[in-house]
PDB file of C-alpha atoms in Angstrom:
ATOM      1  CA  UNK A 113     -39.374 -50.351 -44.669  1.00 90.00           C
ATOM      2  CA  UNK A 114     -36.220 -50.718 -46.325  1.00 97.00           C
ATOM      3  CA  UNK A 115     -33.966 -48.608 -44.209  1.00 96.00           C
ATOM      4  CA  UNK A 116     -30.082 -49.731 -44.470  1.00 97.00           C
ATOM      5  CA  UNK A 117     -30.800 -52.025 -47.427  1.00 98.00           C
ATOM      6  CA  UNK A 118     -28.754 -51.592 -50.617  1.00 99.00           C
ATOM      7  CA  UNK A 119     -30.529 -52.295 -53.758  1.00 99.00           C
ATOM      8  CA  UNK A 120     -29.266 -52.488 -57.537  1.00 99.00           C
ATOM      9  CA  UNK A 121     -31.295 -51.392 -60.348  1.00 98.00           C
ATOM     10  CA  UNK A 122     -30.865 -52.331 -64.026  1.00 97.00           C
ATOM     11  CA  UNK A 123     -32.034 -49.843 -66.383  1.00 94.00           C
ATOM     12  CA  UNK A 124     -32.504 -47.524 -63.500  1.00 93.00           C
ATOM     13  CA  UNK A 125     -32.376 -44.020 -65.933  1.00 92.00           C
ATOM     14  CA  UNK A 126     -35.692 -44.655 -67.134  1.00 92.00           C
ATOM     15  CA  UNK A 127     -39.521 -46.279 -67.203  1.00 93.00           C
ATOM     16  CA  UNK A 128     -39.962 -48.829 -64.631  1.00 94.00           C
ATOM     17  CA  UNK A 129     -36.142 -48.636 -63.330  1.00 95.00           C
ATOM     18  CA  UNK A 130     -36.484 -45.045 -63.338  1.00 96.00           C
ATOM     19  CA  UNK A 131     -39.642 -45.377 -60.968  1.00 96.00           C
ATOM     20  CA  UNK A 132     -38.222 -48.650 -59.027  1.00 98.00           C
ATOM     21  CA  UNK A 133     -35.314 -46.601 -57.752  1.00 98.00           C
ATOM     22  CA  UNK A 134     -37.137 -43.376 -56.685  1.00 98.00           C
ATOM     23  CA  UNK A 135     -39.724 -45.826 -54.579  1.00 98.00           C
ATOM     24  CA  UNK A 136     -37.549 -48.071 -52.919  1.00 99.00           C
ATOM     25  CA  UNK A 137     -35.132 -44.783 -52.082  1.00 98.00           C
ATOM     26  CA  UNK A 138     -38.086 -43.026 -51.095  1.00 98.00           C
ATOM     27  CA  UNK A 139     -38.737 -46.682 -48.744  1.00 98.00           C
ATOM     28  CA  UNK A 140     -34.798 -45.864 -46.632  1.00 98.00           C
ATOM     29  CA  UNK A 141     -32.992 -48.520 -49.671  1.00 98.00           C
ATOM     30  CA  UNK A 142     -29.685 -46.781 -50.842  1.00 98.00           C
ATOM     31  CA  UNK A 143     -30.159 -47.317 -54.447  1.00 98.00           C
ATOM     32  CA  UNK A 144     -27.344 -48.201 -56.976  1.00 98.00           C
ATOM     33  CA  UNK A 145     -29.051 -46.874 -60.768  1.00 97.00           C
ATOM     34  CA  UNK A 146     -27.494 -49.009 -63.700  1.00 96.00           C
ATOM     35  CA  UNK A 147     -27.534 -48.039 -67.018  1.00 93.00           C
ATOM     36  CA  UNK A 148     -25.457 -48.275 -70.334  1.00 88.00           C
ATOM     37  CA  UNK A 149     -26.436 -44.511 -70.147  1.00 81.00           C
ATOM     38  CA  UNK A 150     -24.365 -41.749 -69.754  1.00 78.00           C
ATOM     39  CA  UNK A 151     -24.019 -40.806 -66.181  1.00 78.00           C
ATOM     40  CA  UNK A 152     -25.479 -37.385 -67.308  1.00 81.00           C
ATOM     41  CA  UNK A 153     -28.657 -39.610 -68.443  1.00 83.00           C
ATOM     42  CA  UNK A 154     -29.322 -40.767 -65.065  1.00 89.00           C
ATOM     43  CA  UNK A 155     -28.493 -37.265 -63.572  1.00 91.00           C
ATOM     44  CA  UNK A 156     -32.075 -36.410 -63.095  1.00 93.00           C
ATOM     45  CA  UNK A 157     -33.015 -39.871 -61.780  1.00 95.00           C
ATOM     46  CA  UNK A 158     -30.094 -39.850 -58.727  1.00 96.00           C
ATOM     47  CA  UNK A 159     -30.957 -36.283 -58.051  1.00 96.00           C
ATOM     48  CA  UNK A 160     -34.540 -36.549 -57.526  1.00 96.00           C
ATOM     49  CA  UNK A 161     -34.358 -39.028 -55.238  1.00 97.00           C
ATOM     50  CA  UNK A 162     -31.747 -37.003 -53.618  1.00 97.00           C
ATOM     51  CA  UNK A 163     -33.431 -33.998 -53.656  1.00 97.00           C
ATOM     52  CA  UNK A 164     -36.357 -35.801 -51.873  1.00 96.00           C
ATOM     53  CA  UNK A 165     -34.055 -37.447 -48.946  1.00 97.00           C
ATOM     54  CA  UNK A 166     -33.024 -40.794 -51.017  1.00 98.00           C
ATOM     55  CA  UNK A 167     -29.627 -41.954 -51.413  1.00 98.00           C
ATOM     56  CA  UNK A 168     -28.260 -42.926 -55.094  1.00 97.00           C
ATOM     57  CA  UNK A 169     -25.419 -43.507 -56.882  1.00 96.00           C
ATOM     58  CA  UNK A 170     -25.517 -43.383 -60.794  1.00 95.00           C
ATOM     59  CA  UNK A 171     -23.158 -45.966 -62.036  1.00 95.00           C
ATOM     60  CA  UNK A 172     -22.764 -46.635 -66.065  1.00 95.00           C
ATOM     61  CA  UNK A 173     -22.447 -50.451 -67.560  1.00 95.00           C
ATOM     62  CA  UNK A 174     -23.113 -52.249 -69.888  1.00 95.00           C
ATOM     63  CA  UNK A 175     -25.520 -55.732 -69.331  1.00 94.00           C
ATOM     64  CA  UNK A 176     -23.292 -57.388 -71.971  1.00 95.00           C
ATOM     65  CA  UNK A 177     -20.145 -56.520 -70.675  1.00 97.00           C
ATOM     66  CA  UNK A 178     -18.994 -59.578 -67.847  1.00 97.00           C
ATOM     67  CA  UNK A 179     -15.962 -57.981 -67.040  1.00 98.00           C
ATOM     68  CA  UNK A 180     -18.133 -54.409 -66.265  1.00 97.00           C
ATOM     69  CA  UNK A 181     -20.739 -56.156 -64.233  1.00 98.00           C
ATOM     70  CA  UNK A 182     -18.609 -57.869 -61.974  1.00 98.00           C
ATOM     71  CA  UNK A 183     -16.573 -54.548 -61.299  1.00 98.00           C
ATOM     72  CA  UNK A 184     -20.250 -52.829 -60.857  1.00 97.00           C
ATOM     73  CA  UNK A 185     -21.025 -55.137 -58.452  1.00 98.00           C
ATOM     74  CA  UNK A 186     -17.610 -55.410 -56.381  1.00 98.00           C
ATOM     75  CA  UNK A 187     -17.577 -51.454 -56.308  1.00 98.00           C
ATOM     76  CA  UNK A 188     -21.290 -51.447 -54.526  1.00 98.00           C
ATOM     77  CA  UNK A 189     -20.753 -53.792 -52.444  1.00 98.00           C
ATOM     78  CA  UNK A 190     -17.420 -52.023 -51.212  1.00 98.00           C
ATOM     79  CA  UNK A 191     -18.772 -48.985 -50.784  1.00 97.00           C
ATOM     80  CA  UNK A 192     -22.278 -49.884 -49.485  1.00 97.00           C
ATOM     81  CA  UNK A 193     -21.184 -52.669 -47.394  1.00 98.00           C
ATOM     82  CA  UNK A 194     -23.877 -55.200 -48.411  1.00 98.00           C
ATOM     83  CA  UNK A 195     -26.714 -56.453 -51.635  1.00 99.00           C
ATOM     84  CA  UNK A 196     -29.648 -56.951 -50.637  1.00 99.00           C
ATOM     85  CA  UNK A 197     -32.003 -56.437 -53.543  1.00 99.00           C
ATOM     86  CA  UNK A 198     -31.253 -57.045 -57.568  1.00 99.00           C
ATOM     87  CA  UNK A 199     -34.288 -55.132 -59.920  1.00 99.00           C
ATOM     88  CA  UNK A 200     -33.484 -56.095 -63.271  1.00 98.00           C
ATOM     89  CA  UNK A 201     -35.330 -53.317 -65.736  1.00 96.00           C
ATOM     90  CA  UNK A 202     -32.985 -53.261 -68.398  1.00 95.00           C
ATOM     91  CA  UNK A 203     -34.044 -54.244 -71.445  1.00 94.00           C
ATOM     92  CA  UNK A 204     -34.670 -53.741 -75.589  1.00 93.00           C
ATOM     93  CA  UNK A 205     -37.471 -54.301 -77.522  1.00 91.00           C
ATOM     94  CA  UNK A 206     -37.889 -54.384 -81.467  1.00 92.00           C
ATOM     95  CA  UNK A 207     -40.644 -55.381 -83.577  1.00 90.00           C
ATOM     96  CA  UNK A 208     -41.380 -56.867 -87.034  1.00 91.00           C
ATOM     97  CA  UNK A 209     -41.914 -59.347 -89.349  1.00 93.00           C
ATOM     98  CA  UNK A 210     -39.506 -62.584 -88.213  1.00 95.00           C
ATOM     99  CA  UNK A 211     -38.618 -62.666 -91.691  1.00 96.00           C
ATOM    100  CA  UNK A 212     -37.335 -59.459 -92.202  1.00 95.00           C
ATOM    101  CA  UNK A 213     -35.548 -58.868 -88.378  1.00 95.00           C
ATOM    102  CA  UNK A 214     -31.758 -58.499 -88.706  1.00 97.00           C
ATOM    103  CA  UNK A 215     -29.822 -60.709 -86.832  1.00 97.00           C
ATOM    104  CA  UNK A 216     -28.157 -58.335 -85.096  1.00 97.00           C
ATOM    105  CA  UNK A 217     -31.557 -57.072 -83.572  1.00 97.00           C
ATOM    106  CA  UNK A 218     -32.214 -60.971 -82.623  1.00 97.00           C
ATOM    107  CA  UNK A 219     -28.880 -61.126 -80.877  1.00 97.00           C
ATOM    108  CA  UNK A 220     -29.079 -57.802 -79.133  1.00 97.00           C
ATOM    109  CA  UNK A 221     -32.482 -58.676 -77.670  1.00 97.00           C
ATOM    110  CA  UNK A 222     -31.736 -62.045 -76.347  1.00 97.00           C
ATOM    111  CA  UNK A 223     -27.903 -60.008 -75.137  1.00 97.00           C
ATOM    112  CA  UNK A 224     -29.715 -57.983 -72.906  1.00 97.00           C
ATOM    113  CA  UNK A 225     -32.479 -59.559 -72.007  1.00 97.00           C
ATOM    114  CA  UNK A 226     -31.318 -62.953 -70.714  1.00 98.00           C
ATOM    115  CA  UNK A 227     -27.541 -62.984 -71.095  1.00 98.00           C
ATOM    116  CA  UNK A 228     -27.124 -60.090 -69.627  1.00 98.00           C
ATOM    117  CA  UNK A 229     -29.884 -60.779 -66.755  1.00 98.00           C
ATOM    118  CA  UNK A 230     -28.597 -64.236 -65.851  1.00 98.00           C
ATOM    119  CA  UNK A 231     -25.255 -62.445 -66.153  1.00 98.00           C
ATOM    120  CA  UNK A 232     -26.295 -59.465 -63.620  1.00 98.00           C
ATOM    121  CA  UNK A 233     -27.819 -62.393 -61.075  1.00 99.00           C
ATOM    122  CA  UNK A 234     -24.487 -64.741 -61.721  1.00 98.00           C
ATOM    123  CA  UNK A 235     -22.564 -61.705 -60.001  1.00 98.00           C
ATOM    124  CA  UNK A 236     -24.439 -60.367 -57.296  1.00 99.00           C
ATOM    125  CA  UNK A 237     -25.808 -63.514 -56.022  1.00 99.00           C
ATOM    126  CA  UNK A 238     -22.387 -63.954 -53.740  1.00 98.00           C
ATOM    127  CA  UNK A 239     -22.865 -60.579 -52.272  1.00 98.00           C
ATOM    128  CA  UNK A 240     -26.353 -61.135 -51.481  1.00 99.00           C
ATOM    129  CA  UNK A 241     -25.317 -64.505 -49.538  1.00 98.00           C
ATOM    130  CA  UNK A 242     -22.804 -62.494 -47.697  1.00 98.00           C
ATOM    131  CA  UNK A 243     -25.766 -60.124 -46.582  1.00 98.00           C
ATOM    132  CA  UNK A 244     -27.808 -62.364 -45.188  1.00 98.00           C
ATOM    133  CA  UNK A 245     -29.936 -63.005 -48.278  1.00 98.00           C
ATOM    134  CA  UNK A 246     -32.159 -60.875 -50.315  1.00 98.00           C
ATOM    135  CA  UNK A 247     -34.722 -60.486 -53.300  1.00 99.00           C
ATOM    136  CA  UNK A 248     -34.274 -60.699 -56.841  1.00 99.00           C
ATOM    137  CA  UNK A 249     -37.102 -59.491 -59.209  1.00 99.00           C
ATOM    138  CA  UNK A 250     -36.546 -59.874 -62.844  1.00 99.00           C
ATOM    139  CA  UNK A 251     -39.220 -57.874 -65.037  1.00 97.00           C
ATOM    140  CA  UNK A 252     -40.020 -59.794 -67.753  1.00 96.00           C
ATOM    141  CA  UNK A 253     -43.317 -59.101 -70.121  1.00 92.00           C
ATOM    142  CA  UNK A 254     -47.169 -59.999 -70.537  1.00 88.00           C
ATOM    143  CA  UNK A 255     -45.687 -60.850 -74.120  1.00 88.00           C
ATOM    144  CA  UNK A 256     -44.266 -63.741 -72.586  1.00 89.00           C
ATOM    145  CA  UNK A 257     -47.828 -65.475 -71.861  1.00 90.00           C
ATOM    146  CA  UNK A 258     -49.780 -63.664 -74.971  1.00 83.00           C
ATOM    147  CA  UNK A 259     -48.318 -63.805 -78.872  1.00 80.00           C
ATOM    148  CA  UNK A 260     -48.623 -59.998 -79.712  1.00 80.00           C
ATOM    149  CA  UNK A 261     -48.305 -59.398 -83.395  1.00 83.00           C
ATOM    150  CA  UNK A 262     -44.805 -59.122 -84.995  1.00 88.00           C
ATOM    151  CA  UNK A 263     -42.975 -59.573 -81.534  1.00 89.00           C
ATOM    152  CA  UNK A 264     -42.084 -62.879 -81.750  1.00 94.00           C
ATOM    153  CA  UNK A 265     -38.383 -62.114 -80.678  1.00 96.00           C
ATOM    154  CA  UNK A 266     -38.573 -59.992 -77.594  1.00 94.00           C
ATOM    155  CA  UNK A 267     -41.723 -62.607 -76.598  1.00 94.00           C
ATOM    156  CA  UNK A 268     -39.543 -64.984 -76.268  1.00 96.00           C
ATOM    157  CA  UNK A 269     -36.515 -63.511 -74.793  1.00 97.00           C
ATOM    158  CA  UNK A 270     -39.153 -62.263 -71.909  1.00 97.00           C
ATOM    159  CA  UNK A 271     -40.310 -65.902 -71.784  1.00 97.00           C
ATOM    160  CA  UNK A 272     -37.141 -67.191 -71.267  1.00 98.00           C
ATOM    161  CA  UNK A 273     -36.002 -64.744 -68.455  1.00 98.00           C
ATOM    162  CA  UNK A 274     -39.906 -65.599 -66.753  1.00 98.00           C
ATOM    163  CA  UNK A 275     -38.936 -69.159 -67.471  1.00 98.00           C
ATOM    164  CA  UNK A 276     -35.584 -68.781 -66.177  1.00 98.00           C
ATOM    165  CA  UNK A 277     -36.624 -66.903 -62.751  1.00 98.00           C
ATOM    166  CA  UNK A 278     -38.780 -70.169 -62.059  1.00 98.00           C
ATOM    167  CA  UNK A 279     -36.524 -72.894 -62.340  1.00 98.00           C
ATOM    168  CA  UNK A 280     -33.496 -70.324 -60.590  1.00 99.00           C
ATOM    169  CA  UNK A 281     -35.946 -70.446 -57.684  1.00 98.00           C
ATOM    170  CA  UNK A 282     -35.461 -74.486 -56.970  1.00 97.00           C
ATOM    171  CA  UNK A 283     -31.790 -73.693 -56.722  1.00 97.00           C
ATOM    172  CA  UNK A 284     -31.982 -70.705 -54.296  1.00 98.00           C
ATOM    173  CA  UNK A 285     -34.461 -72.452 -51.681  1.00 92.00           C
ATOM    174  CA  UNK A 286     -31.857 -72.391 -49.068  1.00 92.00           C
ATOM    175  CA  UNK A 287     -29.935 -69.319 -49.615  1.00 95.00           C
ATOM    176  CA  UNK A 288     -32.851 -66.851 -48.192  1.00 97.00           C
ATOM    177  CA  UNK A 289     -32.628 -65.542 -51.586  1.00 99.00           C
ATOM    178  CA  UNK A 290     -36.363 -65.106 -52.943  1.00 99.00           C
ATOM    179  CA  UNK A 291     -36.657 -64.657 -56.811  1.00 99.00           C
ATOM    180  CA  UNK A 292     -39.666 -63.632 -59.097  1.00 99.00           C
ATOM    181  CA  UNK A 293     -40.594 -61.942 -62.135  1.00 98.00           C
ATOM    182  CA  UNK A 294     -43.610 -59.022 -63.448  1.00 98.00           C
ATOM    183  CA  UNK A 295     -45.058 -59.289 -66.549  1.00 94.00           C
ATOM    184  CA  UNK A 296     -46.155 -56.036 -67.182  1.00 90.00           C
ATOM    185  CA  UNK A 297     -49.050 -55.082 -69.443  1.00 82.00           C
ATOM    186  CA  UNK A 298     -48.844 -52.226 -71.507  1.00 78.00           C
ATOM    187  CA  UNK A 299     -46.584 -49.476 -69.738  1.00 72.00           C
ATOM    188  CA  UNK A 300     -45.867 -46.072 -70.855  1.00 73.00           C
ATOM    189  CA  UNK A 301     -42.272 -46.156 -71.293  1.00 63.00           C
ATOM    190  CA  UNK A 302     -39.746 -45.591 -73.853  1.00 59.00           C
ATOM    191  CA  UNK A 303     -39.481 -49.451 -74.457  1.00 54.00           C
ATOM    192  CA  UNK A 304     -43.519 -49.225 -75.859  1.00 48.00           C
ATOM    193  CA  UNK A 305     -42.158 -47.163 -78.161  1.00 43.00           C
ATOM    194  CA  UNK A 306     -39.615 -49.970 -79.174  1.00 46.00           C
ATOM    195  CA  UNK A 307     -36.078 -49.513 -79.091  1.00 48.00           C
ATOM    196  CA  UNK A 308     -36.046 -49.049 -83.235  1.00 51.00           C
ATOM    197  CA  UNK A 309     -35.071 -46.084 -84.504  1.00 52.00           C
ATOM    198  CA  UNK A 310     -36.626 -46.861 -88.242  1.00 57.00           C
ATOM    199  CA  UNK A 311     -39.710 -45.597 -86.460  1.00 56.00           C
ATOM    200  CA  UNK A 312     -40.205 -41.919 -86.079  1.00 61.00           C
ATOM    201  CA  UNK A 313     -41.445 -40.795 -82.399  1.00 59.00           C
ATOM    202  CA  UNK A 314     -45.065 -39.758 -83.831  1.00 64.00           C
ATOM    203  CA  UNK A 315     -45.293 -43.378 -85.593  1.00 60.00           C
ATOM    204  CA  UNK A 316     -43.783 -44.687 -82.200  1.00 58.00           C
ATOM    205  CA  UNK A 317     -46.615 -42.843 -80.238  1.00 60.00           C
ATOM    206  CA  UNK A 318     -49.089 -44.079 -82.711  1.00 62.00           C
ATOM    207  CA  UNK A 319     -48.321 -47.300 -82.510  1.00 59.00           C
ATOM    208  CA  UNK A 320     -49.008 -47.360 -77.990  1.00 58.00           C
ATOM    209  CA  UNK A 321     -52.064 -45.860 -78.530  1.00 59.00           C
ATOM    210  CA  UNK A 322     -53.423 -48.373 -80.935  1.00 58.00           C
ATOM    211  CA  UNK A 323     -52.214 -50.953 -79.085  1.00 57.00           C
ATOM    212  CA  UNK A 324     -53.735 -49.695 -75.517  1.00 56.00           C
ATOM    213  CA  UNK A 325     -56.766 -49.361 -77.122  1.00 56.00           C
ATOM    214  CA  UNK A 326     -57.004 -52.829 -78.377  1.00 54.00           C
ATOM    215  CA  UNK A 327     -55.435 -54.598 -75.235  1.00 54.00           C
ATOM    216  CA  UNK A 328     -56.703 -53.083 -72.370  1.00 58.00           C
ATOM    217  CA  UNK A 329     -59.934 -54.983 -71.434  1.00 56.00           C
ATOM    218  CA  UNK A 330     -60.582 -51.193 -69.932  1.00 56.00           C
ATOM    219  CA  UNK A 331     -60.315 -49.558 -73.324  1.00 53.00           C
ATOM    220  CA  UNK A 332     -58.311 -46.594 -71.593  1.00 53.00           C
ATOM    221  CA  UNK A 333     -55.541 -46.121 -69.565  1.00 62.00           C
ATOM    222  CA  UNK A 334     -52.239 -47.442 -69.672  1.00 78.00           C
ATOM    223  CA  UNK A 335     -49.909 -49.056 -66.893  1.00 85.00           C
ATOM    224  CA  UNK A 336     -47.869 -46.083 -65.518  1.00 90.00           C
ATOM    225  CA  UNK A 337     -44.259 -47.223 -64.273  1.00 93.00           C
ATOM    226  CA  UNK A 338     -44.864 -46.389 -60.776  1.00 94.00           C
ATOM    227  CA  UNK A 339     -47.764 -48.971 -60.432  1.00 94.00           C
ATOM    228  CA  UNK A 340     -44.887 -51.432 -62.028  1.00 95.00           C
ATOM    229  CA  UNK A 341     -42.828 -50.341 -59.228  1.00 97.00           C
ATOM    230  CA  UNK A 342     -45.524 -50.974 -56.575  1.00 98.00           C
ATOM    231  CA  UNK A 343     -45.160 -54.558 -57.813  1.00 98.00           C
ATOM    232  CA  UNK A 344     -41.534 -54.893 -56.781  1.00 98.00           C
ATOM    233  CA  UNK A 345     -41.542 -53.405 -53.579  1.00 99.00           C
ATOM    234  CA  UNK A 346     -44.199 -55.906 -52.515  1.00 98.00           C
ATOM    235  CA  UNK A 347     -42.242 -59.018 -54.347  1.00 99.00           C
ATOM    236  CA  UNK A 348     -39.300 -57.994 -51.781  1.00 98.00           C
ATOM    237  CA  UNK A 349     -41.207 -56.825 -48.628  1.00 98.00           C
ATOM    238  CA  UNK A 350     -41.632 -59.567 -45.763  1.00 96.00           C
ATOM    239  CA  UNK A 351     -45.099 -59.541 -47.245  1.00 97.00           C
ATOM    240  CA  UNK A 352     -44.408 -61.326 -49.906  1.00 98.00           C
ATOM    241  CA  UNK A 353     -41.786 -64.307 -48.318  1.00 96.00           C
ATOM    242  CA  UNK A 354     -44.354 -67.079 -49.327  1.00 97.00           C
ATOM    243  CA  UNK A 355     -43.750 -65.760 -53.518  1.00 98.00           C
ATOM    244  CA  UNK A 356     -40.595 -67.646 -54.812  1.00 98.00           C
ATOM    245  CA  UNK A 357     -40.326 -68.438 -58.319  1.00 98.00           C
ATOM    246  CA  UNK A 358     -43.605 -66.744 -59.148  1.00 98.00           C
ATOM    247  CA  UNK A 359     -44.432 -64.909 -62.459  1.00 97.00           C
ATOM    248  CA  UNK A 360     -46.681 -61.935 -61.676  1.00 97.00           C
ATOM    249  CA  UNK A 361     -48.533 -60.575 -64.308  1.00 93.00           C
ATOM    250  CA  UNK A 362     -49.500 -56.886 -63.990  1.00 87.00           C
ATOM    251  CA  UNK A 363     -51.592 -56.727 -67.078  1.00 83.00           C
ATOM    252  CA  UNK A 364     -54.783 -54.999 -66.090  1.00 78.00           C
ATOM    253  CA  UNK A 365     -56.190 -58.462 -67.110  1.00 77.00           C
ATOM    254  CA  UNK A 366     -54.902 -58.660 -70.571  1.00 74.00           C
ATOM    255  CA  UNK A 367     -54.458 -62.061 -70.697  1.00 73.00           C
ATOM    256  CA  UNK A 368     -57.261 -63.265 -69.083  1.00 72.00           C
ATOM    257  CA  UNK A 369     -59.551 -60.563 -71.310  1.00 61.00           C
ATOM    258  CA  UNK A 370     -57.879 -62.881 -74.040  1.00 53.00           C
ATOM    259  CA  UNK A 371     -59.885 -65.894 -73.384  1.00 50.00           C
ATOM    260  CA  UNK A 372     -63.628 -66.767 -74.569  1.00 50.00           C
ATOM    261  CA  UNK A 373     -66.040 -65.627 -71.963  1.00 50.00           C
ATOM    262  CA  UNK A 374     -67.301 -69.107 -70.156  1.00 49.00           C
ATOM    263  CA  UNK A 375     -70.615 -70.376 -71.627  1.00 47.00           C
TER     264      UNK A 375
END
């Protein structure tokens, strides 16, 4: 399905990137897994898929860093030849009172999650011309369609990326470049547990839980990354060419569970 294609994915060590990667390698896509990690972070990532018949490269930068992504980016597409595909799954998440949330948390949040996107796209979007064309998919946030309590910040730094993605797509409409973005529900990651480390990991753990149970129209299960995953392999399959500028929510119906029930 994706046999010689070359795809880059943000945040690739873990969650959703985590599971993007090992999918579309597991699909013939030589995948290039981004993180500000440690290489030895994304270790077990690159050598599952790997150890299953994938091809991966681990490669370490930062989403804030210009200089870094525009090396990260030359270096793939000199050694892999081409870009097709740009999954962007990095991204930081803190909650709390607006009135009490440090700057630096405000400026890290909107850093990574829309500087550091727009900054990712800004670089690769050459190389994808060069190859012919290719898919972007941004992953943005149900939070960007539904206020959830005391997550006012990263809300709105997912709405801007969703926002962002749409109006991108007017400008692309004759490159063959097809962008969208997911807005994922409630996914059992390590960004649920917010990226905060005044929380302890049982008060982090509590914290999903209470709010699966109170979001899920289901009352049960969460998302799992992999179904996330499913998502972006369809947004750049053929089978998806007519979705360009789209904003997919993959909320198990959060949002719509959110409105009065018609009279």
């Amino acid at each position: 399905m994706l046999d010689g294609k070359v795809a880059i994915v943000t945040g690739g060590g873990t969650g959703i990137g985590a599971a993007t990667a090992r999918l579309f390698a597991s699909k013939g896509a030589h995948v290039a897994v981004t993180s500000e990690l440690a290489a030895e972070a994304m270790a077990p990532v690159v050598e599952t898929i790997r150890a299953e018949g994938g091809k991966a490269s681990a490669i370490c930068c930062d989403i804030m860093d210009r200089a870094a992504i525009a090396a990260l980016v030359e270096g793939i597409e000199r050694d892999q030849g081409r870009i097709d595909f740009l999954i962007q799954s990095a991204g930081v998440c803190f909650a709390g009172p607006i009135e009490t949330m440090e700057p630096r948390k405000i400026d890290l949040t909107f850093g990574v999650n829309v500087v550091g996107a727009i900054s990712m796209i800004q670089a690769a979007l050459p190389a994808m011309r060069r190859a012919g064309g290719g898919a972007i998919v941004n992953i943005s946030s149900g939070a960007a369609v539904l206020g959830v309590h005391e997550m006012a910040v990263y809300a709105a730094s997912k709405a801007a990326i969703a926002h962002f993605t749409r109006t991108l797509a007017a400008e692309l409409r004759r490159t063959n470049i097809r962008i969208n973005s997911i807005g994922p529900g409630s996914t059992r990651t390590q960004m649920l547990g917010f990226t905060d480390d005044e929380l302890t990991d049982e008060q982090q753990a509590a914290m999903v839980r209470r709010e699966a149970r109170s979001l899920s129209p289901y009352g049960n299960a969460m998302i799992e990354p992999d179904e996330i995953a499913q998502v972006a392999l369809f947004l750049v399959s053929d089978a998806a060419r007519a979705l360009h500028g789209s904003f997919v929510l993959a909320d198990q119906g959060v949002s719509s569970a959110m409105l009065p029930p018609a009279s």
